[in-house]
Coordinates of C-alpha atoms and ligand atoms in Angstrom, one line a residue:
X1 CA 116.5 103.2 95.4
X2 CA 116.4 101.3 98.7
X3 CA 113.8 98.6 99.4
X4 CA 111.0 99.5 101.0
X5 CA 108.2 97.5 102.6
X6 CA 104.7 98.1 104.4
X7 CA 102.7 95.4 106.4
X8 CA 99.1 96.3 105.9
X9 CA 97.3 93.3 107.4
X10 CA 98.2 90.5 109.8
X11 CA 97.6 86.9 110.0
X12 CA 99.0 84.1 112.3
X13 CA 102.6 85.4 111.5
X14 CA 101.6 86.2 108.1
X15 CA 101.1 89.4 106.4
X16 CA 99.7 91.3 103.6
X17 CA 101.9 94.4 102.3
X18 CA 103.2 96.4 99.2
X19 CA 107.2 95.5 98.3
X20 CA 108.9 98.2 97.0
X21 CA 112.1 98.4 94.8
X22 CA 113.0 101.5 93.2
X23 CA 109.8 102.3 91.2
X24 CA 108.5 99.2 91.0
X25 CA 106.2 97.8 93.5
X26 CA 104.4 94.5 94.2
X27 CA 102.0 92.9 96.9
X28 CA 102.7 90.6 99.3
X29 CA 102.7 87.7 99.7
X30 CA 104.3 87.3 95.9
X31 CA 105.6 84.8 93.8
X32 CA 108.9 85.9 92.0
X33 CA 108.8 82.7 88.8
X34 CA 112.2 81.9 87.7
X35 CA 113.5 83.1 84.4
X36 CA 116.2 81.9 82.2
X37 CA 117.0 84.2 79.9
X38 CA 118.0 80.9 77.3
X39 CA 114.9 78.9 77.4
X40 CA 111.6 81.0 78.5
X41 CA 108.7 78.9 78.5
X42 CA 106.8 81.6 79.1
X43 CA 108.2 85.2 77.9
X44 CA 107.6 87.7 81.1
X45 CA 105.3 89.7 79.4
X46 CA 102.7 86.9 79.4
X47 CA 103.3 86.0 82.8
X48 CA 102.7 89.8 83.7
X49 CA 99.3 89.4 82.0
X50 CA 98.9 86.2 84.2
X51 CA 99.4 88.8 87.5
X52 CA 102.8 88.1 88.3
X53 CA 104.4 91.9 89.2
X54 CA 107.9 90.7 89.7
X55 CA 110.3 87.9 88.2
X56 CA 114.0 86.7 89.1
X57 CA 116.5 85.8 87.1
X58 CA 120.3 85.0 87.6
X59 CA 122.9 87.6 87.5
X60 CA 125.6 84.7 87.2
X61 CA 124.1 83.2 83.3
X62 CA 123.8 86.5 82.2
X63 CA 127.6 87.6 83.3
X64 CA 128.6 84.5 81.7
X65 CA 126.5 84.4 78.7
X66 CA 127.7 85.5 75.2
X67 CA 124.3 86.2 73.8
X68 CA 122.9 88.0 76.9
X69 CA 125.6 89.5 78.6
X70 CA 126.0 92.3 76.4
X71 CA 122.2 93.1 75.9
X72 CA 121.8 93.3 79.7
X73 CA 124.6 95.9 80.6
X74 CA 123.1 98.4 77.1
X75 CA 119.7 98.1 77.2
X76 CA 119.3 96.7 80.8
X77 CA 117.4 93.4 81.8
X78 CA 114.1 95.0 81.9
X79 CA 114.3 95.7 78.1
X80 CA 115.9 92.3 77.4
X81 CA 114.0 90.2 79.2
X82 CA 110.4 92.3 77.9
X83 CA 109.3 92.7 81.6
X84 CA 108.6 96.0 83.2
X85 CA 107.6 95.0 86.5
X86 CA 110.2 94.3 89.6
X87 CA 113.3 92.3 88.9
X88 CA 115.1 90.7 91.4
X89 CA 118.3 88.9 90.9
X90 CA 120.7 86.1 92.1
X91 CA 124.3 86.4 92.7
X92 CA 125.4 82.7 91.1
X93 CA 125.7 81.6 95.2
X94 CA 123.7 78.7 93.7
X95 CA 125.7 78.0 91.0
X96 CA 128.5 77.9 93.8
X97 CA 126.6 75.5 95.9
X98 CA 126.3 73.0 92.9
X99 CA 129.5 73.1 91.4
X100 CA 131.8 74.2 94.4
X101 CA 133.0 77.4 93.1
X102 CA 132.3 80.3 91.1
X103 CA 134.8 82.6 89.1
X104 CA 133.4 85.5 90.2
X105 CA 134.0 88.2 93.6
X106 CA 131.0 88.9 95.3
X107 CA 131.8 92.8 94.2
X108 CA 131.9 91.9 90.9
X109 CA 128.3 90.2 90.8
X110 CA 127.1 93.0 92.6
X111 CA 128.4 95.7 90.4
X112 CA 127.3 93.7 87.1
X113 CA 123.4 93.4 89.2
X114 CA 123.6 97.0 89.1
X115 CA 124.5 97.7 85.8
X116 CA 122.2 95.3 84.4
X117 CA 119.3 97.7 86.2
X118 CA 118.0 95.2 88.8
X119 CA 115.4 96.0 91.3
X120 CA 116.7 93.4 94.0
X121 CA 120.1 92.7 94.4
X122 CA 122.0 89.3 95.8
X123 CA 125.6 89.1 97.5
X124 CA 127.5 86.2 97.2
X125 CA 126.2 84.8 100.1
X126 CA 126.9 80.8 101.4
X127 CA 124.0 78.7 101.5
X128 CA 125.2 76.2 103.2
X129 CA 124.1 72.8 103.3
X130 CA 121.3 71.9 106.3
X131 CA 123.4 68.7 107.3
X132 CA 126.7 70.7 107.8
X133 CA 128.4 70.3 110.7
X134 CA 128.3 73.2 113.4
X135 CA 132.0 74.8 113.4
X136 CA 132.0 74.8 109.4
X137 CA 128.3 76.6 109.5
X138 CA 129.8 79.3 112.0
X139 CA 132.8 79.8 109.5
X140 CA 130.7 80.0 106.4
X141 CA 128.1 82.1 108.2
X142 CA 131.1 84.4 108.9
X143 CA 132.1 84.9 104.9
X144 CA 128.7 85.7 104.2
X145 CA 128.6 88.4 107.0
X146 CA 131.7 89.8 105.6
X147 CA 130.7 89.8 102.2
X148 CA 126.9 91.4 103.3
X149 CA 129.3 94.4 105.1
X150 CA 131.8 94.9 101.9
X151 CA 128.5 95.2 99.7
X152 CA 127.2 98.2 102.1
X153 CA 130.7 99.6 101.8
X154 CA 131.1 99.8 98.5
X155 CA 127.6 100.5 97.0
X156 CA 125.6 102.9 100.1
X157 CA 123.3 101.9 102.6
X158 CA 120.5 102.7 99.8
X159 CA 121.5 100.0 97.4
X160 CA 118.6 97.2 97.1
X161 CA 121.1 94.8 98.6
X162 CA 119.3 91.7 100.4
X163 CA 120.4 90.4 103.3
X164 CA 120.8 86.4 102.9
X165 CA 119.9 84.6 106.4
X166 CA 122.6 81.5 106.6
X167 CA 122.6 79.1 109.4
X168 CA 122.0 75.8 108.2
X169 CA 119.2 74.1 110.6
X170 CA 120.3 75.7 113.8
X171 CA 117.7 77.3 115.5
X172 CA 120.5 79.6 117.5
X173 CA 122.4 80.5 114.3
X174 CA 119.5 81.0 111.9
X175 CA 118.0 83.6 114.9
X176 CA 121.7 85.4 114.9
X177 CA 121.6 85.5 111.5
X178 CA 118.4 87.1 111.4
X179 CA 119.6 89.5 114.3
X180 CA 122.7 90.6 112.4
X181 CA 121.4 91.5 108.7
X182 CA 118.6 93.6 110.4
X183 CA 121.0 95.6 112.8
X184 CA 123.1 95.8 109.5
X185 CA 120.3 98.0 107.9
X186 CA 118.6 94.4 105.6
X187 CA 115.3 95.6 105.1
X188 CA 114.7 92.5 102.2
X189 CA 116.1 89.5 103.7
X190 CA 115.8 85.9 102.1
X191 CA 115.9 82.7 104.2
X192 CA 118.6 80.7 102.4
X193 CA 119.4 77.2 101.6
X194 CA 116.3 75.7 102.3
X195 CA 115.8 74.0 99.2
X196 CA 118.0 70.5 100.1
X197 CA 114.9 70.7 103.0
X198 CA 112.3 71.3 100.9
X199 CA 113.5 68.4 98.2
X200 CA 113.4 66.2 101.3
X201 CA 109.9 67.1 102.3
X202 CA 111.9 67.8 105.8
X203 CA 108.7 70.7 106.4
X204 CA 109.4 70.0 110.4
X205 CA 112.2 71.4 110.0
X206 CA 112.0 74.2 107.5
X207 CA 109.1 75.6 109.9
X208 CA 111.8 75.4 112.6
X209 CA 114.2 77.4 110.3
X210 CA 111.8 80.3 109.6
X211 CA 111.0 80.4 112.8
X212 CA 114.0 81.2 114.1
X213 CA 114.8 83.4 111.5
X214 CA 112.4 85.5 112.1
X215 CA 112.7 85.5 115.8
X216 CA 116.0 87.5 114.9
X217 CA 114.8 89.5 111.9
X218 CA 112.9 92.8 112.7
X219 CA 109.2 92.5 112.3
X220 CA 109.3 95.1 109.6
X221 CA 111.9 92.7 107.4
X222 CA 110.5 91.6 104.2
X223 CA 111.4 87.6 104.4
X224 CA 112.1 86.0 101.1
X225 CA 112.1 82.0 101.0
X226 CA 115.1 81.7 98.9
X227 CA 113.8 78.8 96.4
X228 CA 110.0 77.8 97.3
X229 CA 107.5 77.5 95.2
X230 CA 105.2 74.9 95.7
X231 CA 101.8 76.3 96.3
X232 CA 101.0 73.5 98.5
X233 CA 103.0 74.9 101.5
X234 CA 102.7 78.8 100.9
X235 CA 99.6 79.3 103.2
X236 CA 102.2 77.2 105.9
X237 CA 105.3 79.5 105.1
X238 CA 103.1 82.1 105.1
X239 CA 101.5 81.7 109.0
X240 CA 105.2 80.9 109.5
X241 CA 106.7 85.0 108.4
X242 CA 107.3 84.4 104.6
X243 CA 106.1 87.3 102.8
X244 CA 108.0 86.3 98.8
X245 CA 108.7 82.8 97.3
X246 CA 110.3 82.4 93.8
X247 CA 110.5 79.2 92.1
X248 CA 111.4 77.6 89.1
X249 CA 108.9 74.4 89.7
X250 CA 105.9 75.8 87.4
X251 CA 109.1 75.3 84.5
X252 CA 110.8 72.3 85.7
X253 CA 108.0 70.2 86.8
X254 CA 105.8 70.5 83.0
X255 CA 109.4 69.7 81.3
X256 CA 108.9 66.4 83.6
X257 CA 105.0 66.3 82.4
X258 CA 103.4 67.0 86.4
X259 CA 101.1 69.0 86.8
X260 CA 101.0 71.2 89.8
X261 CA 97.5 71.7 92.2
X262 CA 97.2 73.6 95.2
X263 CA 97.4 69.8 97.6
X264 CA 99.9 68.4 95.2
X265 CA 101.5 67.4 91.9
X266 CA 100.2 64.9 89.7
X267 CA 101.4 62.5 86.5
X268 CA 99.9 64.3 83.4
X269 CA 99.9 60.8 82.3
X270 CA 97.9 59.0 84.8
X271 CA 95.0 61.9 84.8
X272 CA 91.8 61.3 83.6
X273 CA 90.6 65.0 84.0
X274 CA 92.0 68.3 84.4
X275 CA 90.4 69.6 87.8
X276 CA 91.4 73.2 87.1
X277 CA 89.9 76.2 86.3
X278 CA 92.6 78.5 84.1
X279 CA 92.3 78.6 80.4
X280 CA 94.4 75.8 79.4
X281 CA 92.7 73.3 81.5
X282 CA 89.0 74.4 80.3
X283 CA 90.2 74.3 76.4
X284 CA 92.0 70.9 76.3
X285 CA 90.1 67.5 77.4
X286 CA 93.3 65.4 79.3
X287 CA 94.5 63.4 75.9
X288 CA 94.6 66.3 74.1
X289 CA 97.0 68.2 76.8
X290 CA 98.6 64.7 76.7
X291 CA 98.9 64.3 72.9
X292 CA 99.9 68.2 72.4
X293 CA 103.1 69.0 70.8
X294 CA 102.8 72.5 72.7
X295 CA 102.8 70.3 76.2
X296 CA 105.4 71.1 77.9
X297 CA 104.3 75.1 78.0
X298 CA 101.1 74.4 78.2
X299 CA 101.8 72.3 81.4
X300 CA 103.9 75.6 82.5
X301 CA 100.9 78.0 82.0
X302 CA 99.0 75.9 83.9
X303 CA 101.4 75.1 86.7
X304 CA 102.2 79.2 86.9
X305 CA 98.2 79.8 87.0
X306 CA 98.0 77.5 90.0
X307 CA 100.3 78.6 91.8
X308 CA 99.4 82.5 91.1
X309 CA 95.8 81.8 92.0
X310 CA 97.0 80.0 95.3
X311 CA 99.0 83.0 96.2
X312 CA 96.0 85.5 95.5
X313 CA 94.1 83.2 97.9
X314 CA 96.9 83.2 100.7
X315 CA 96.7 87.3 100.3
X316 CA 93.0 86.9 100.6
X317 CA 93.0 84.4 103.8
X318 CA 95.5 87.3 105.7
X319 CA 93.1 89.9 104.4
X320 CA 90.4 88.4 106.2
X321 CA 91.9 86.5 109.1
X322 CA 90.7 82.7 107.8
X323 CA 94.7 81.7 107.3
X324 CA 94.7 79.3 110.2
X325 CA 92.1 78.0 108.0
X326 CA 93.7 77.6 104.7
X327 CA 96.9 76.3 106.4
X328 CA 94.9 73.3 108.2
X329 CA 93.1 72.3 105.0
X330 CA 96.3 72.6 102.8
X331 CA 98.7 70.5 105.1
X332 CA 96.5 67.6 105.2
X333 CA 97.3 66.9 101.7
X334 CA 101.1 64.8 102.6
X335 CA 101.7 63.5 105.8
X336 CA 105.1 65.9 106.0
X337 CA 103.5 68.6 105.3
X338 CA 101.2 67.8 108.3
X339 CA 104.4 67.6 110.3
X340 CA 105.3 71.1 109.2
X341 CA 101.9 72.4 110.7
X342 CA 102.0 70.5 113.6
X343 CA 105.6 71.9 114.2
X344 CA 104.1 75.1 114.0
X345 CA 101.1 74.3 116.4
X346 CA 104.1 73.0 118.9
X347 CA 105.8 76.6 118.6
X348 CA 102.5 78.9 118.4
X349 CA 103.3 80.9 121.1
X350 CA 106.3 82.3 119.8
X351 CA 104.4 83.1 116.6
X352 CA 101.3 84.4 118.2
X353 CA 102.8 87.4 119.5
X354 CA 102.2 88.8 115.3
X355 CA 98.7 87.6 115.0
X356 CA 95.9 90.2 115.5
X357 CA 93.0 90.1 118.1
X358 CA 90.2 89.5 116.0
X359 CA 89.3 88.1 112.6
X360 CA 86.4 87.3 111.0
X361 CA 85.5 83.7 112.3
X362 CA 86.5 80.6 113.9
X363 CA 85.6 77.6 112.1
X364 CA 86.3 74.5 113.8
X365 CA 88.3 72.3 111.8
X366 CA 88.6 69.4 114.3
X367 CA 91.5 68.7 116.9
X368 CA 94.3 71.0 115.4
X369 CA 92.0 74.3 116.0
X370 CA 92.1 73.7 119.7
X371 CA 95.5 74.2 119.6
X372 CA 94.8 77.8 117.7
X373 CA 96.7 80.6 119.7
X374 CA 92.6 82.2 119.8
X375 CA 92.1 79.4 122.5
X376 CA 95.3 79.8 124.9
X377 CA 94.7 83.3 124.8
X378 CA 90.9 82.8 126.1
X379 CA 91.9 80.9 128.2
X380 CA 94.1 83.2 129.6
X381 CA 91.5 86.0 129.8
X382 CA 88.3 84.1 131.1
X383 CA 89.8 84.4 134.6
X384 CA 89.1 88.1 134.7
X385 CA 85.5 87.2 134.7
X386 CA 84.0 88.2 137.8
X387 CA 80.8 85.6 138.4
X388 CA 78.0 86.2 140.8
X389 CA 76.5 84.2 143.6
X390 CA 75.1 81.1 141.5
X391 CA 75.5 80.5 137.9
X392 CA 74.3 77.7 135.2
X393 CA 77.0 76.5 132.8
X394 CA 74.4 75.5 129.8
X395 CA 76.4 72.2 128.3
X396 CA 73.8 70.9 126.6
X397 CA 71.5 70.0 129.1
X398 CA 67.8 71.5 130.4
X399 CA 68.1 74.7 131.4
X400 CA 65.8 75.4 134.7
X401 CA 64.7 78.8 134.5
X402 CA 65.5 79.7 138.2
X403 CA 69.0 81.3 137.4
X404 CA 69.6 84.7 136.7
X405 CA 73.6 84.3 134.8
X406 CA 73.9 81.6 132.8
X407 CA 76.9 80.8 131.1
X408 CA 76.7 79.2 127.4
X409 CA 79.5 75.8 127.2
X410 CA 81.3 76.2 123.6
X411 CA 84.1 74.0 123.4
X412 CA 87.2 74.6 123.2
X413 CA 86.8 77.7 124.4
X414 CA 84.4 76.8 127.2
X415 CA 82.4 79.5 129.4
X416 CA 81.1 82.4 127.3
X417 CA 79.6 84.4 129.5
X418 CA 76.8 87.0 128.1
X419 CA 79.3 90.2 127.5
X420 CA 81.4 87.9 124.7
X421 CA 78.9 86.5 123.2
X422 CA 79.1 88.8 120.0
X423 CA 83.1 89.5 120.8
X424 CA 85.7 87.0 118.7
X425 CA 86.7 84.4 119.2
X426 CA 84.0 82.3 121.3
X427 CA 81.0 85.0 119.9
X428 CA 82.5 84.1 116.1
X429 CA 83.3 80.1 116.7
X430 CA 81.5 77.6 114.8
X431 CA 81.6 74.5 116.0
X432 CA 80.3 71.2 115.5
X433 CA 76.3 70.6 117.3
X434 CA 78.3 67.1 117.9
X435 CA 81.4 67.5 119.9
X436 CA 84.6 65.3 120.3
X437 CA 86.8 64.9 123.6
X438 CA 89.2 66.9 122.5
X439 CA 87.8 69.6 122.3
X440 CA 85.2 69.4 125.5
X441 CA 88.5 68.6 127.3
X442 CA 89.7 72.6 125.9
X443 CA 86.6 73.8 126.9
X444 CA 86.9 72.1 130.4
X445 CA 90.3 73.3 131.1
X446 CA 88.5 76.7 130.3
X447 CA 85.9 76.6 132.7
X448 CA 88.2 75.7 135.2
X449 CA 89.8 78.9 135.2
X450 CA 86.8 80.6 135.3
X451 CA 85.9 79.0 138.5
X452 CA 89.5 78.8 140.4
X453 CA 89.2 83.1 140.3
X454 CA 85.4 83.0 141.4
X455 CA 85.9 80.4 144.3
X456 CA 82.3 81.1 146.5
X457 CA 80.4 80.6 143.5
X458 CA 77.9 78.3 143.5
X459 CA 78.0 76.4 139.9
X460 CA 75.5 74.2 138.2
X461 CA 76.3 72.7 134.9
X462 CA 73.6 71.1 132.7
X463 CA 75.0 68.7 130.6
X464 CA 73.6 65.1 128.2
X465 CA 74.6 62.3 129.7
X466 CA 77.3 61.7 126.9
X467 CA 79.4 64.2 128.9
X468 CA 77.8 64.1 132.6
X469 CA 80.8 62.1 133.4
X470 CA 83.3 64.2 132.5
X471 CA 82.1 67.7 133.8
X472 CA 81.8 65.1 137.3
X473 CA 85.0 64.2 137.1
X474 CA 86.4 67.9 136.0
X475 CA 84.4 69.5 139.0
X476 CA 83.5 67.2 142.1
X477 CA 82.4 70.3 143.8
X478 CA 79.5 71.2 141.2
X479 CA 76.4 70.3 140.9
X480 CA 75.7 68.5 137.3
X481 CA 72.2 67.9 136.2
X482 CA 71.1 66.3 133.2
Ligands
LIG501 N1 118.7 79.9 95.8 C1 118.3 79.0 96.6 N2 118.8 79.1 97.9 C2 119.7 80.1 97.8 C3 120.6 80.7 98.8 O1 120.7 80.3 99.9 N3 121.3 81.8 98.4 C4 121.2 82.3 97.1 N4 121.9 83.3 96.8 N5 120.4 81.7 96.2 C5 119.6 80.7 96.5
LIG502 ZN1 94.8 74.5 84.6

């Protein structure tokens, strides 16, 4: 019955793993759509076809629906809703944080979450607003810790219970929060009330909040981002420890005529094309998707494709190490989602400790990849370089043939000496043939710690003159030829 889950590859703080629930199972990172049982745009069993391997729907419009409730505790919500894969579902918190209040006990929505046969469980947890003030955070953090402890002692320690992580944008809160529901026994933990951040396009500090989060949360947690699902920022939320999103945007946003891409959402009626590969896109030319009276789900199929083929491609970047990649190229795409990733560039080191020592390349992207954790860490390790007698540094200049070690220049990273040449991350960096400050300025601060642990060696660097001033400047006691 309990919830199980298995990392199998690393990235940045990201993973790839298997979530399981009972006997239903789905890989991470995964996209859990949105379901209302009243108006499906698309039924489940055509999003399953689609790839989706788990939904969620909400506990709270079942219990209070005339038509539904019934079906759900005889047949169960897998039969109801015509989708055999996981089900996760939602206490009516939400519901509480719209309208105030909800006429239901957290035991209650528990006990009708098990009846109804779902996979995933949700107490009535707080979310509590990100601009609420400290002391009333504290209190409401409190309920939610109190309700989280009654659920264990009424249904087991084996019910698929999550474990919500309140905390509103305090970094010391969100941690505690974290560090409580995984000494509680939490194995599936959502990151709540985020959305208000989200809506806002306040990514800063949403990085900030997962962050913390999962500084408290054990490493084998499966983190949920209660709420997200804009593919535009899953490779960020991703680097950053999310491993599930679940969203209702593919629904809402085609009822509003956008259309969702991976970089952002668009007008469906200012396009003049359909840049998209799924099957809606290549059988409709843009006025006939416009002049459609099927629109608004065929704006929904799309919108769910999208964001399905953007988490396949997150999975894949984690798979093969290239998610620092995806995350640069995808933040560049609004100005506060840049933020986000610069946020995350400012806290690297305490994500860094997750990531994995090699991947399969380094692709310089321009200034942001010298801030890559791949480049502290070098730097950190050059030093235990033991240099002989005389050495070239090869910058880009001649390369007389009278030395016997030479060390290659590639910035950021700076000295590569022969023995890493084939070893990531220097060995595997591509970089520019034309560099930029920046990153000679990386590469500098590289060579410099090389040199301070080999002190009596004599050092030549051959340079252009583009950058004979610099290595001058950086090292008065070398010799630098051009
Ligand atoms: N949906 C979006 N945010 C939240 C949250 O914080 N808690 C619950 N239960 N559902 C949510
Ligand atoms: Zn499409």
């Amino acid at each position: 019955m309990a919830v199980t889950f298995e990392v199998i590859h690393k990235d940045i703080a990201g993973r790839v793993g298997k979530l399981k629930a009972g006997d239903k199972m789905m890989k991470t990172p995964g996209l859990l759509p949105v379901v209302n049982p009243h108006l499906q745009i698309i039924p489940p069993a055509e999003m399953k076809k689609m790839g989706v391997e788990g939904i969620i729907t909400n506990a709270y419009i079942f219990s209070k629906s005339k038509e539904f409730r019934e079906q759900a505790e005889i047949r169960g919500l897998h039969d109801v809703l015509g989708f055999d894969g996981l089900i996760m579902t939602d206490s009516g918190s939400f519901q509480m944080s719209v309208y105030g209040s909800v006429d239901i006990t957290n035991e209650q929505t528990l006990a009708f979450q098990k009846q109804i046969g779902s996979n995933i469980w949700v107490p009535l947890d707080i979310p509590t607003h990100p601009d609420t003030e400290r002391e009333e955070v504290i209190r409401q953090m409190e309920i939610t810790f109190d309700r989280m402890k009654e659920a264990k002692e009424i249904f087991g320690d084996d019910a698929p219970i999550s474990g919500p992580v309140q905390g509103a944008v305090f970094g010391d809160l969100r941690e505690e929060a974290g560090r409580r529901v995984s000494e509680m026994g939490f194995t599936y933990c959502p990151v709540g009330a985020v959305v208000p951040l989200m809506e806002a396009y306040r990514y800063r500090e949403l990085v900030d909040v997962i962050i913390d989060a999962k500084k408290g949360l054990a490493p084998g947690a499966c983190v949920h981002l209660f709420g997200a699902g804009h593919p535009s920022m899953f490779a960020l939320a991703v680097a950053c420890g999310c491993d599930i999103f679940d969203s209702a945007a593919y629904a809402l946003y085609a009822k509003e005529g956008r259309y969702i891409t991976p970089s952002g959402t668009l007008k469906l009626d200012e396009m003049s094309e359909l840049p998209c590969a799924c099957p809606v896109c290549r059988s409709h030319t843009v006025e006939e998707l416009k002049k459609s009276p099927d629109k608004q789900k065929l704006l929904a199929y799309h919108n769910l494709a999208v964001t399905m083929a953007e988490i396949s491609r997150v999975r894949a970047a984690v798979q093969e190490g290239t998610l620092f990649e995806l995350v640069d190229e995808r933040c560049r795409s609004h100005p506060r989602l840049y933020d986000g990733y610069r946020r995350l560039l400012e806290r690297i080191d305490e994500v860094a400790k997750f990531d994995r020592a090699s991947k399969r390349r380094f692709f310089y992207r321009g200034n942001e990849s010298c801030l890559r954790p791949e480049v502290a860490n070098y730097h950190k390790m050059i030093p235990r370089i033991t240099l002989g007698p005389e050495v070239l540094v090869s910058a880009g200049g001649p390369k007389p043939s009278r030395f016997e070690e030479v060390l290659d220049f590639k910035p950021p990273f700076g000295p590569v000496p022969y023995e890493l040449a084939e070893t990531f991350p220097a060995g595997q960096a591509e970089i520019p043939p034309t560099w930029d400050e920046y990153m000679v300025e990386f590469g500098i601060r590289g060579l410099k710690a090389l040199l301070e642990t080999n002190p009596e060696t004599k050092v030549t660097i051959s340079t252009t003159q583009k950058w004979e001033a610099a290595f001058r400047e950086a090292f008065p006691d070398a010799e630098v030829i051009v």
